[in-house]
Coordinates of C-alpha atoms and ligand atoms in Angstrom, one line a residue:
M1 CA 5.8 -31.6 -11.3
S2 CA 2.2 -30.6 -11.0
I3 CA 1.1 -27.5 -9.9
P4 CA 1.0 -27.1 -6.1
H5 CA -2.8 -27.7 -4.9
D6 CA -3.1 -24.6 -3.1
T7 CA -1.7 -22.5 -6.0
A8 CA -4.4 -24.3 -8.0
L9 CA -6.8 -23.6 -5.7
A10 CA -6.1 -20.0 -5.1
W11 CA -6.1 -19.5 -8.9
Q12 CA -9.7 -21.1 -9.2
S13 CA -11.1 -19.1 -6.4
L14 CA -9.6 -15.9 -8.2
E15 CA -11.0 -17.0 -11.5
T16 CA -14.7 -17.6 -10.1
H17 CA -14.6 -14.1 -8.2
A18 CA -13.3 -12.3 -11.4
N19 CA -16.3 -13.8 -13.3
A20 CA -18.7 -12.3 -10.5
L21 CA -17.0 -9.0 -10.6
K22 CA -16.7 -8.3 -14.2
P23 CA -20.1 -6.3 -14.8
R24 CA -19.3 -3.9 -11.9
H25 CA -18.1 -0.3 -13.1
L26 CA -15.6 1.6 -11.2
R27 CA -18.4 4.3 -10.6
E28 CA -20.4 1.8 -8.6
L29 CA -17.3 0.6 -6.9
F30 CA -16.5 4.1 -5.7
A31 CA -20.3 4.9 -5.0
R32 CA -20.3 1.9 -2.7
H33 CA -16.9 2.2 -0.9
P34 CA -16.5 5.9 0.3
T35 CA -13.0 5.3 1.7
R36 CA -11.4 3.7 -1.4
F37 CA -8.8 6.3 -1.8
E38 CA -7.8 5.7 1.9
D39 CA -8.2 1.8 1.9
F40 CA -6.4 1.4 -1.5
S41 CA -3.6 3.5 -1.4
L42 CA -0.1 3.0 -0.2
T43 CA 3.1 4.9 0.6
A44 CA 6.8 3.9 1.1
G45 CA 9.5 6.5 0.9
D46 CA 9.2 8.9 -1.9
L47 CA 6.5 7.1 -3.4
L48 CA 2.7 6.9 -3.2
I49 CA 0.6 4.4 -5.2
D50 CA -3.4 5.2 -5.6
F51 CA -4.8 1.8 -7.2
S52 CA -8.6 3.2 -6.0
K53 CA -9.0 3.0 -9.9
Q54 CA -8.4 -0.6 -10.3
R55 CA -11.3 -2.6 -10.8
V56 CA -11.0 -4.5 -7.5
T57 CA -13.0 -4.8 -4.3
P58 CA -11.4 -5.8 -0.8
E59 CA -12.4 -9.1 -1.7
T60 CA -10.4 -9.1 -4.8
L61 CA -7.2 -8.3 -2.7
L62 CA -7.8 -11.2 -0.6
Y63 CA -7.8 -13.5 -3.2
L64 CA -5.0 -12.1 -4.8
R65 CA -3.0 -11.9 -1.6
D66 CA -3.9 -15.6 -1.1
L67 CA -2.5 -16.5 -4.6
A68 CA 0.8 -14.8 -3.5
R69 CA 1.2 -16.7 -0.3
A70 CA 0.5 -19.8 -2.3
A71 CA 3.0 -19.0 -4.7
R72 CA 5.4 -18.8 -1.9
I73 CA 6.6 -15.2 -2.9
D74 CA 8.5 -14.8 0.4
D75 CA 10.6 -18.1 -0.6
W76 CA 11.3 -16.8 -4.2
R77 CA 12.5 -13.6 -2.4
Q78 CA 15.0 -15.4 -0.1
K79 CA 16.4 -17.5 -3.0
M80 CA 16.9 -14.7 -5.0
A81 CA 18.8 -12.7 -2.3
A82 CA 20.6 -16.0 -1.4
G83 CA 22.3 -16.1 -4.9
D84 CA 20.1 -19.5 -5.8
P85 CA 20.5 -20.1 -9.6
I86 CA 16.6 -18.9 -10.2
N87 CA 17.6 -18.4 -13.8
H88 CA 17.5 -22.3 -14.0
T89 CA 17.8 -22.0 -17.8
E90 CA 21.4 -20.7 -17.6
N91 CA 22.2 -21.9 -14.3
R92 CA 22.8 -18.1 -12.8
P93 CA 21.6 -16.4 -9.8
A94 CA 19.9 -13.2 -10.0
L95 CA 21.5 -10.6 -7.6
H96 CA 20.9 -7.1 -9.2
M97 CA 19.8 -6.1 -5.6
A98 CA 23.3 -6.8 -4.2
L99 CA 24.4 -3.9 -6.4
R100 CA 22.7 -1.7 -4.1
F101 CA 24.3 -3.1 -1.0
P102 CA 28.1 -2.8 -1.3
Y103 CA 29.7 -4.7 1.4
G104 CA 30.6 -2.2 4.3
A105 CA 28.3 0.7 3.0
A106 CA 27.2 3.1 5.9
E107 CA 23.5 2.8 5.2
Q108 CA 23.5 -0.7 5.1
T109 CA 20.8 -1.5 7.9
A110 CA 19.6 -4.7 9.7
K111 CA 17.0 -4.9 7.1
A112 CA 19.3 -5.5 4.3
P113 CA 18.5 -9.1 2.8
T114 CA 21.4 -11.4 3.5
F115 CA 23.7 -11.7 0.1
P116 CA 26.5 -13.8 -0.5
P117 CA 29.4 -12.2 1.0
R118 CA 31.8 -12.2 -2.1
V119 CA 29.2 -10.5 -4.1
G120 CA 29.3 -7.2 -1.4
E121 CA 32.8 -7.1 -1.9
E122 CA 33.0 -7.1 -5.3
V123 CA 30.2 -4.4 -5.5
A124 CA 32.0 -2.3 -3.1
R125 CA 35.4 -2.7 -5.1
N126 CA 33.4 -1.6 -8.4
L127 CA 32.0 1.2 -6.9
V128 CA 35.0 2.6 -5.8
R129 CA 36.5 2.3 -9.1
M130 CA 33.9 4.0 -10.8
R131 CA 33.7 6.9 -8.3
D132 CA 37.6 7.4 -8.9
F133 CA 37.3 7.2 -12.8
C134 CA 34.4 9.7 -12.5
E135 CA 36.6 12.0 -10.5
T136 CA 39.3 12.0 -12.9
V137 CA 37.0 12.8 -15.9
H138 CA 35.3 15.7 -13.9
N139 CA 38.2 17.2 -12.6
R140 CA 39.9 17.1 -16.2
Q141 CA 42.7 15.1 -15.3
W142 CA 41.5 12.4 -17.8
R143 CA 43.0 13.7 -21.0
G144 CA 42.3 12.7 -24.5
M145 CA 44.6 13.1 -27.4
S146 CA 46.4 16.6 -27.9
D147 CA 46.1 16.6 -24.0
S148 CA 42.2 17.4 -24.3
P149 CA 39.9 17.2 -21.2
I150 CA 36.7 15.2 -21.9
T151 CA 33.5 17.0 -22.9
D152 CA 31.5 14.4 -24.4
V153 CA 30.6 10.7 -23.2
V154 CA 29.2 8.4 -25.7
N155 CA 27.5 5.3 -24.5
L156 CA 27.7 2.3 -27.1
G157 CA 25.3 -0.2 -26.0
I158 CA 21.9 -2.0 -26.7
G159 CA 19.0 -3.2 -24.6
G160 CA 19.9 -3.2 -20.9
S161 CA 23.2 -1.7 -21.8
D162 CA 21.6 1.3 -23.3
L163 CA 17.8 1.6 -22.0
G164 CA 18.5 2.0 -18.2
P165 CA 21.4 4.6 -18.6
R166 CA 19.8 6.3 -21.2
M167 CA 16.5 6.8 -19.7
A168 CA 18.0 7.7 -16.1
V169 CA 20.3 10.5 -17.6
R170 CA 17.4 11.9 -19.1
A171 CA 15.5 11.6 -16.0
L172 CA 18.1 13.3 -13.9
T173 CA 18.8 16.2 -16.3
A174 CA 18.4 18.6 -13.7
F175 CA 21.4 17.1 -11.7
A176 CA 23.8 16.8 -15.2
H177 CA 27.3 18.0 -14.8
P178 CA 27.8 21.4 -16.5
D179 CA 30.8 20.4 -18.3
L180 CA 30.0 17.0 -20.0
K181 CA 27.4 16.1 -22.4
T182 CA 26.2 12.4 -22.6
H183 CA 24.9 10.8 -25.7
F184 CA 23.5 7.3 -26.2
V185 CA 24.2 5.4 -29.6
A186 CA 22.2 1.8 -30.0
N187 CA 21.2 1.5 -33.4
M188 CA 23.5 -0.4 -35.8
D189 CA 21.8 1.9 -38.6
G190 CA 24.7 4.5 -39.3
A191 CA 22.1 7.2 -39.1
D192 CA 22.5 6.9 -35.2
L193 CA 26.4 7.1 -35.0
A194 CA 27.2 9.0 -38.1
P195 CA 25.4 12.4 -37.3
L196 CA 26.6 12.0 -33.7
L197 CA 30.4 11.9 -34.7
A198 CA 30.0 14.7 -37.3
R199 CA 29.2 17.1 -34.0
L200 CA 31.9 15.7 -31.9
N201 CA 35.8 16.7 -31.2
P202 CA 37.3 13.2 -31.2
R203 CA 40.0 14.7 -29.1
S204 CA 37.6 15.2 -26.1
T205 CA 35.3 12.2 -26.7
L206 CA 35.2 9.3 -24.4
F207 CA 33.4 6.2 -25.6
V208 CA 31.8 4.0 -23.0
V209 CA 31.3 0.6 -24.6
V210 CA 28.5 -1.5 -22.8
S211 CA 28.1 -5.0 -23.3
K212 CA 27.8 -7.6 -20.8
S213 CA 28.7 -10.2 -23.6
F214 CA 31.0 -8.2 -25.6
A215 CA 29.6 -10.1 -28.4
T216 CA 26.5 -8.0 -29.5
E217 CA 26.6 -7.2 -33.0
E218 CA 25.3 -3.6 -32.7
T219 CA 27.6 -2.3 -30.2
L220 CA 30.8 -3.9 -31.5
Q221 CA 30.0 -2.3 -35.0
N222 CA 29.5 0.9 -33.4
A223 CA 32.5 0.6 -31.3
R224 CA 34.8 -0.5 -34.3
A225 CA 33.4 2.7 -36.3
A226 CA 34.1 4.7 -33.4
R227 CA 37.9 3.4 -33.3
D228 CA 38.1 4.2 -36.8
W229 CA 36.7 7.7 -36.3
L230 CA 39.3 8.6 -33.6
A231 CA 42.4 6.9 -35.7
T232 CA 41.8 9.5 -38.6
C233 CA 42.6 12.2 -35.8
L234 CA 45.8 10.7 -34.7
P235 CA 48.8 12.5 -35.7
E236 CA 50.7 10.5 -38.5
A237 CA 54.2 11.1 -36.1
L238 CA 53.2 8.8 -33.9
S239 CA 54.2 5.1 -33.8
E240 CA 52.1 2.1 -33.6
P241 CA 52.3 1.6 -30.0
Q242 CA 51.7 5.3 -29.4
K243 CA 48.7 5.2 -31.5
T244 CA 47.3 2.4 -29.6
A245 CA 48.1 4.1 -26.5
A246 CA 46.4 7.3 -27.5
L247 CA 43.3 5.7 -28.9
A248 CA 43.0 3.7 -25.6
R249 CA 42.5 7.0 -23.9
H250 CA 39.1 7.1 -25.4
F251 CA 37.6 4.1 -24.3
A252 CA 36.3 2.6 -21.3
A253 CA 34.3 -1.1 -21.4
V254 CA 31.8 -2.4 -19.3
T255 CA 31.4 -6.0 -19.6
S256 CA 31.4 -9.8 -18.0
H257 CA 33.7 -10.4 -20.8
I258 CA 37.2 -8.6 -19.8
E259 CA 39.2 -10.5 -22.2
D260 CA 37.4 -9.6 -25.3
A261 CA 37.2 -6.0 -24.1
H262 CA 41.1 -6.3 -23.6
S263 CA 41.4 -7.4 -27.0
F264 CA 39.5 -4.5 -28.6
G265 CA 42.0 -2.5 -27.3
V266 CA 40.6 -1.1 -23.8
P267 CA 43.4 -1.2 -21.0
S268 CA 42.4 -3.4 -18.0
E269 CA 42.3 0.0 -15.8
Q270 CA 39.3 1.1 -18.0
I271 CA 37.6 -2.2 -18.0
F272 CA 34.6 -2.2 -15.5
A273 CA 33.4 -6.0 -14.9
F274 CA 30.1 -7.2 -13.6
G275 CA 29.2 -10.6 -12.9
D276 CA 27.1 -13.0 -15.1
W277 CA 24.7 -12.9 -11.9
V278 CA 23.3 -9.5 -13.0
G279 CA 20.8 -9.6 -15.7
G280 CA 21.4 -6.8 -18.7
R281 CA 18.0 -5.6 -18.3
F282 CA 18.6 -5.1 -14.4
S283 CA 22.2 -3.8 -14.9
L284 CA 21.8 -0.2 -14.4
W285 CA 23.0 -0.1 -10.7
S286 CA 26.3 -1.8 -11.8
P287 CA 29.1 -0.4 -13.8
A288 CA 26.6 -0.6 -16.7
G289 CA 25.5 3.1 -15.1
L290 CA 28.8 4.4 -15.7
S291 CA 27.6 6.9 -18.3
L292 CA 25.1 7.8 -15.7
A293 CA 27.6 8.3 -13.0
L294 CA 29.4 10.2 -15.6
A295 CA 26.6 12.3 -16.3
V296 CA 25.3 13.2 -13.1
G297 CA 28.1 12.7 -10.8
F298 CA 29.0 9.5 -8.6
S299 CA 27.3 10.9 -5.7
H300 CA 24.0 11.5 -7.2
F301 CA 24.4 7.8 -8.8
E302 CA 25.0 6.6 -5.3
R303 CA 21.8 8.2 -4.0
M304 CA 20.0 6.6 -6.9
L305 CA 21.5 3.1 -5.1
S306 CA 20.1 4.3 -1.8
G307 CA 16.8 4.8 -2.9
A308 CA 16.4 1.5 -4.5
R309 CA 17.9 0.0 -1.2
L310 CA 14.9 1.7 0.4
M311 CA 12.5 -0.3 -2.0
D312 CA 14.4 -3.5 -1.6
E313 CA 13.9 -3.4 2.3
H314 CA 10.2 -2.6 1.9
F315 CA 9.8 -5.2 -0.4
F316 CA 11.7 -7.6 1.7
H317 CA 10.0 -6.4 5.0
A318 CA 6.6 -4.8 4.2
P319 CA 3.5 -7.2 5.0
L320 CA 1.7 -8.2 1.6
E321 CA -0.9 -5.8 2.4
E322 CA 1.4 -2.7 2.5
N323 CA 3.7 -3.8 -0.1
L324 CA 4.0 -1.7 -3.0
P325 CA 5.3 -3.9 -5.6
I326 CA 3.7 -7.0 -4.5
T327 CA 0.4 -5.1 -4.7
L328 CA 1.2 -3.6 -8.3
A329 CA 2.1 -7.1 -9.4
L330 CA -0.9 -8.6 -8.1
L331 CA -3.2 -5.8 -9.9
D332 CA -1.3 -6.5 -13.2
I333 CA -2.2 -10.2 -12.4
W334 CA -5.7 -9.1 -12.0
N335 CA -5.9 -7.3 -14.9
V336 CA -4.2 -10.1 -17.3
N337 CA -5.9 -13.2 -15.8
G338 CA -8.9 -11.9 -14.0
I339 CA -10.2 -9.2 -16.5
G340 CA -8.5 -10.4 -19.6
V341 CA -6.3 -7.3 -21.0
S342 CA -3.5 -7.8 -23.0
S343 CA -2.1 -4.4 -23.0
H344 CA -0.7 -2.0 -20.4
G345 CA -0.1 1.9 -20.8
I346 CA 2.6 3.7 -19.1
F347 CA 2.3 7.3 -18.9
P348 CA 4.5 9.7 -16.9
Y349 CA 3.5 13.3 -16.7
S350 CA 7.3 14.3 -16.8
Q351 CA 8.9 15.0 -19.9
S352 CA 12.3 14.0 -18.0
L353 CA 10.9 10.5 -17.8
E354 CA 10.1 10.2 -21.7
F355 CA 12.4 7.0 -21.8
L356 CA 10.5 5.4 -19.0
P357 CA 8.1 3.5 -20.9
A358 CA 11.0 2.1 -23.3
Y359 CA 13.1 0.8 -20.4
L360 CA 10.0 -0.7 -18.9
Q361 CA 9.3 -2.3 -22.0
Q362 CA 12.8 -4.3 -21.9
L363 CA 12.1 -4.8 -18.2
E364 CA 8.8 -6.3 -18.4
M365 CA 8.5 -8.0 -21.7
E366 CA 12.1 -9.4 -22.0
S367 CA 11.4 -10.8 -18.3
N368 CA 7.9 -12.0 -18.6
G369 CA 7.0 -12.1 -22.1
K370 CA 7.0 -16.1 -22.2
S371 CA 4.6 -18.7 -22.4
V372 CA 6.4 -21.7 -20.9
D373 CA 6.8 -22.3 -16.9
R374 CA 9.6 -23.2 -15.1
E375 CA 8.8 -27.0 -15.5
G376 CA 8.9 -26.4 -19.2
R377 CA 5.2 -26.9 -19.6
V378 CA 3.0 -24.3 -21.8
L379 CA 1.2 -21.7 -19.3
M380 CA -2.1 -22.3 -18.6
R381 CA -2.9 -18.5 -18.2
K382 CA -1.7 -15.7 -20.2
S383 CA 1.3 -13.6 -18.9
C384 CA 3.0 -10.4 -19.5
P385 CA 0.4 -7.8 -21.3
I386 CA 2.0 -5.6 -24.3
L387 CA 3.8 -2.7 -22.6
W388 CA 3.8 1.0 -24.3
G389 CA 3.6 4.6 -23.5
S390 CA 4.8 8.0 -23.8
P391 CA 4.7 11.0 -21.6
G392 CA 1.0 11.5 -20.8
T393 CA 0.1 15.0 -22.2
I394 CA 1.8 13.9 -25.6
G395 CA -0.3 10.9 -25.7
Q396 CA -3.8 12.9 -24.8
H397 CA -3.5 14.5 -28.3
S398 CA -2.7 11.2 -30.1
F399 CA -3.8 7.7 -28.9
F400 CA -5.5 8.6 -25.7
Q401 CA -8.7 8.6 -28.3
L402 CA -8.7 5.0 -28.1
L403 CA -8.2 4.7 -24.4
H404 CA -11.3 6.8 -23.9
Q405 CA -13.6 5.4 -26.6
G406 CA -12.3 2.6 -28.4
G407 CA -13.7 0.0 -26.5
Q408 CA -10.6 -1.5 -25.2
I409 CA -9.8 -2.1 -21.7
V410 CA -6.2 -0.9 -21.3
P411 CA -5.0 -0.4 -17.5
C412 CA -2.4 2.4 -17.2
D413 CA 0.2 3.7 -14.8
F414 CA -0.1 7.3 -14.4
I415 CA 3.2 8.6 -12.9
L416 CA 2.9 12.1 -11.4
V417 CA 5.9 13.9 -9.9
K418 CA 4.7 16.4 -6.9
R419 CA 7.5 18.7 -7.5
A420 CA 8.8 20.0 -10.8
D421 CA 12.4 19.3 -11.8
F422 CA 12.4 22.4 -14.0
P423 CA 9.8 24.8 -12.7
L424 CA 8.5 27.2 -15.2
A425 CA 5.5 29.6 -14.9
D426 CA 2.4 27.6 -13.9
H427 CA 3.5 24.5 -16.3
H428 CA 3.6 22.1 -13.3
A429 CA 0.0 22.8 -11.9
R430 CA -1.4 22.5 -15.4
L431 CA 0.6 19.1 -16.1
L432 CA -0.5 17.7 -13.0
A433 CA -4.0 18.8 -13.6
N434 CA -4.1 17.0 -16.7
G435 CA -2.6 13.7 -15.3
L436 CA -5.4 13.8 -12.8
A437 CA -8.4 14.7 -15.2
Q438 CA -7.1 11.7 -17.8
S439 CA -7.1 9.3 -15.1
A440 CA -10.6 10.2 -13.7
A441 CA -12.2 10.6 -17.1
L442 CA -10.8 7.3 -18.1
A443 CA -12.5 5.7 -15.0
F444 CA -15.6 7.3 -14.6
G445 CA -16.3 8.6 -18.1
Q446 CA -19.4 10.3 -19.0
T447 CA -23.0 9.3 -19.5
R448 CA -25.3 10.2 -22.3
E449 CA -27.4 11.7 -19.9
E450 CA -24.3 13.8 -18.5
A451 CA -23.6 14.9 -22.0
R452 CA -27.2 15.9 -22.5
A453 CA -27.3 17.9 -19.3
A454 CA -24.2 19.8 -20.2
G455 CA -26.3 21.1 -23.3
L456 CA -24.8 19.0 -25.9
P457 CA -26.9 18.6 -29.1
E458 CA -28.9 15.4 -29.2
A459 CA -27.5 14.1 -32.4
L460 CA -24.2 14.2 -30.9
L461 CA -24.8 12.2 -27.6
P462 CA -23.7 9.1 -29.0
Y463 CA -20.2 10.6 -29.9
R464 CA -20.0 12.5 -26.6
A465 CA -20.7 9.6 -24.4
F466 CA -17.4 8.0 -22.6
P467 CA -17.6 4.6 -21.2
G468 CA -15.1 4.9 -18.6
N469 CA -14.4 2.0 -16.4
Q470 CA -10.5 2.1 -17.6
P471 CA -8.6 0.9 -14.7
S472 CA -5.5 2.8 -13.6
T473 CA -3.0 3.3 -11.1
T474 CA -1.3 6.6 -10.1
I475 CA 2.2 6.5 -9.0
L476 CA 3.2 9.8 -7.2
M477 CA 6.6 10.7 -6.8
E478 CA 7.8 13.5 -4.2
N479 CA 10.4 14.8 -7.0
L480 CA 12.6 13.3 -9.5
S481 CA 15.7 13.2 -7.5
P482 CA 18.1 10.2 -7.7
R483 CA 16.7 8.6 -4.4
A484 CA 13.0 8.8 -5.7
L485 CA 14.1 7.3 -9.3
G486 CA 16.1 4.5 -7.4
Q487 CA 12.8 3.6 -5.5
L488 CA 10.5 3.9 -8.7
L489 CA 12.8 1.7 -10.9
A490 CA 13.3 -0.9 -7.8
L491 CA 9.4 -1.0 -7.7
Y492 CA 9.0 -2.0 -11.2
E493 CA 11.8 -4.7 -10.8
H494 CA 10.3 -6.1 -7.9
K495 CA 6.9 -6.0 -9.4
V496 CA 8.1 -8.1 -12.5
F497 CA 9.9 -10.5 -10.0
T498 CA 6.7 -11.1 -8.4
E499 CA 4.5 -11.4 -11.5
S500 CA 7.2 -14.1 -12.8
V501 CA 6.5 -16.0 -9.4
L502 CA 3.0 -16.0 -9.7
W503 CA 3.0 -16.8 -13.3
N504 CA 5.5 -19.2 -12.5
I505 CA 8.2 -18.3 -15.3
N506 CA 11.7 -17.7 -15.2
A507 CA 12.4 -13.6 -15.6
F508 CA 15.9 -13.6 -16.0
D509 CA 16.7 -15.4 -19.3
Q510 CA 15.5 -14.4 -23.0
W511 CA 15.7 -17.2 -25.5
G512 CA 13.4 -15.5 -27.7
V513 CA 15.8 -13.1 -29.0
E514 CA 18.2 -15.6 -30.3
L515 CA 16.5 -17.1 -33.4
G516 CA 16.3 -13.6 -35.4
K517 CA 19.8 -12.9 -34.4
Q518 CA 21.1 -16.5 -35.8
M519 CA 19.0 -15.8 -39.0
A520 CA 20.7 -12.4 -39.5
R521 CA 24.1 -14.0 -39.5
T522 CA 22.8 -16.3 -41.9
L523 CA 21.4 -13.8 -44.4
L524 CA 24.4 -11.1 -44.1
P525 CA 26.5 -13.0 -46.8
S526 CA 23.3 -12.4 -49.5
L527 CA 23.6 -8.8 -48.9
S528 CA 27.5 -8.3 -49.2
D529 CA 29.0 -6.4 -52.0
A530 CA 30.1 -9.9 -53.7
A531 CA 26.5 -11.0 -53.6
M532 CA 25.5 -7.9 -55.5
D533 CA 26.9 -9.3 -58.8
A534 CA 27.0 -12.9 -57.8
P535 CA 24.5 -14.2 -55.4
N536 CA 24.8 -17.8 -54.2
A537 CA 21.8 -19.1 -55.8
A538 CA 21.8 -22.3 -54.2
A539 CA 22.0 -21.3 -50.7
E540 CA 19.0 -18.8 -51.2
E541 CA 17.0 -21.5 -52.8
K542 CA 16.5 -22.8 -49.4
L543 CA 15.3 -19.6 -48.0
D544 CA 11.5 -19.2 -47.8
A545 CA 9.9 -17.1 -50.6
S546 CA 9.7 -14.2 -49.1
T547 CA 12.8 -13.4 -47.8
R548 CA 14.4 -14.8 -51.3
G549 CA 12.2 -12.3 -53.1
L550 CA 13.0 -9.2 -50.6
L551 CA 16.8 -10.2 -51.0
R552 CA 16.5 -9.9 -54.8
A553 CA 14.5 -6.6 -54.6
L554 CA 17.2 -5.2 -52.2
R555 CA 19.8 -6.2 -54.7
R556 CA 18.2 -5.0 -57.7
Ligands
F6P1 O1 19.5 -9.5 -27.5 C1 19.0 -9.2 -26.0 C2 20.0 -8.9 -24.9 O2 20.7 -9.9 -25.0 C3 19.5 -8.1 -23.8 O3 19.2 -8.9 -22.9 C4 20.5 -7.4 -23.5 O4 20.2 -6.5 -22.8 C5 21.1 -6.7 -24.7 O5 21.0 -7.8 -25.6 C6 22.5 -6.4 -25.0 O6 23.3 -7.2 -24.4 P1 24.9 -7.1 -24.1 O7 24.9 -6.3 -22.8 O8 25.8 -8.3 -24.0 O9 25.4 -6.4 -25.2

C-alpha cells in the first residue's frame, strides 16, 4: 500500500512551510503577534497548555491540522475504542481507555466512546475486587503471619508494571494512607530488594507481583527471593500445607497469565487479571495500579480514573483546534519533522512529579521509538525524539546550561502546578517563579546589547549572551489531585497515540526489547558457578570478541 495522496501532500506542504519559517526567532514571532498567548493556549478540565513559546505561526497550525485530518485521526480514534486490533503485529486491540469507563459507572456520560460491552463488564468486576481487597488491607482485616496487619506493600514489577504505579504513588504522596508504606522494586540487582528486605518485617509485608506476562525475569527473580525471605520466618511447627497457606497471605498477583501466578503460589482470590487488550505501559488504570490503590485508597484511585475519563471525552469530542492531546502531538511532529530536533526535555516544577520523566520515557519511546511503518516499510521521516528530564529546579543547576547556551534545539515541557501539594513558607511562589523564568529565558534569551546595557564587562559579553529561541510548552495544572493527575497522564497517552497515527506506526508493540533478552539467556550459563572453573570454550568461541573478552575478565 502506498502512502495516501492527501497525506503525502499534507507532509509536503508542512515541510515547505518549515523551510520558510526556520530563520524566525520567538522574539519576532511574539512581537508580530500580540495575542499569542490567547491564541496559543488551550484549557480542558484542570489543565491549561500554553504553546505560545513553540516556534509556530497560525499558518503552521493550519498545515499541522491538515496533516491530522489527512492521517484520519478521527477514524483511528474510533478504531481504538471499538477494539479493532490496531496492534497489528500482535493482533491485539489497545483498549486502555476502556479501563476508565467501567460498565454502569455513574459518571458515564453520553460522551463516552463506545467500547466492546464485555470489556466494560470485566473492568467493573475488577474494580470491585480491587476495592474490596484495598478495604480489607486498610481496615486491618487482611492478616499476615502471626496474625499481623499489613504495614508495608512492595510492588514487584518492571517497565509498565512499575513505572506507572511508582510515579503515581509518588505524585499523590499527599493522599497516602497513613498506616501503609508502599515500596517499589524493579531491578534484578540484589541492591534493589535486599536493603529493603533488611528494613521490613516479613509478618506485616504484602508483595504485589505485577507482571502482565508473568514471565519477566527481573520480576520473577525478585518474587522468588521475596518468597524465600518470607519462608525463613515461618514457624518450624507448621505442616507443609500450612506453610504454603501462610506464605500465600503475603502475595497478590496482577497478570494476564493467571495459571502461572497460581503455580507460583498465589491463590485465585488474590490474582487480579487484566486482558491482553491493555499494553503494559498503558496499564496503570488496570489492576496493575493495585499498589497505587492500596497506597492512596481506592476512592482516590477512582478519582484518577475519572480525571482520565474527562481527558478521553475531550480527546474524542473537542475539535482539532481545541484538542489538547492532538495539539501537543502536532507540536511534537513539528519539532521533529519541521525543525529537525531529536531530543525532548520534561521538566515538572514539582518534586512529587519526580518520576514523571521516567514514566513518559517508556510511554513515548517504547510506543513510538520505531522506524518501520504499519506496512513494514522503513519510515521516510524521523519519529519519536529521545525523552529525558528531571524536576525543573534540579535540572537548572545541572544540564540547563546546555539548554541555554549549548547550541542545540531541545523542545521542553514545563509542568507547573498552581497550588502546592505541600505548602511550606513561600517555597511554591519561588518554584513557580523559576519555572516561568526558565521557559521565558530559553525562549527569548539575552542579546549582547542587552548584556552590555545591563553593565556587564565587554570581555564577558560573548559568554553572557543567550541565543534563546528554545521552544517549550507549559502545562499548568490546577493542583496535584488524583483527578488532575489522571487528566495529565491521559493527555500524554493520547498525544503518543496521535503521533503514532501521524507517523503511521504501531504504538502498541515493542519488539525492540526482545533481542537483548534472548542474548542474556544465552550468556547466563557462561556466568554460572560451574563456568567459573570450566567455561564452555566451544560455545564462547562463537561469541563476538568483545563479549568473549568481557566474560573472561568477569571470571578472572
Ligand atoms: O521488556 C519490555 C516489557 O515487555 C514492557 O513492555 C513491559 O511493561 C515490561 O516489559 C514488563 O512486562 P510484564 O508486565 O509482562 O512483566
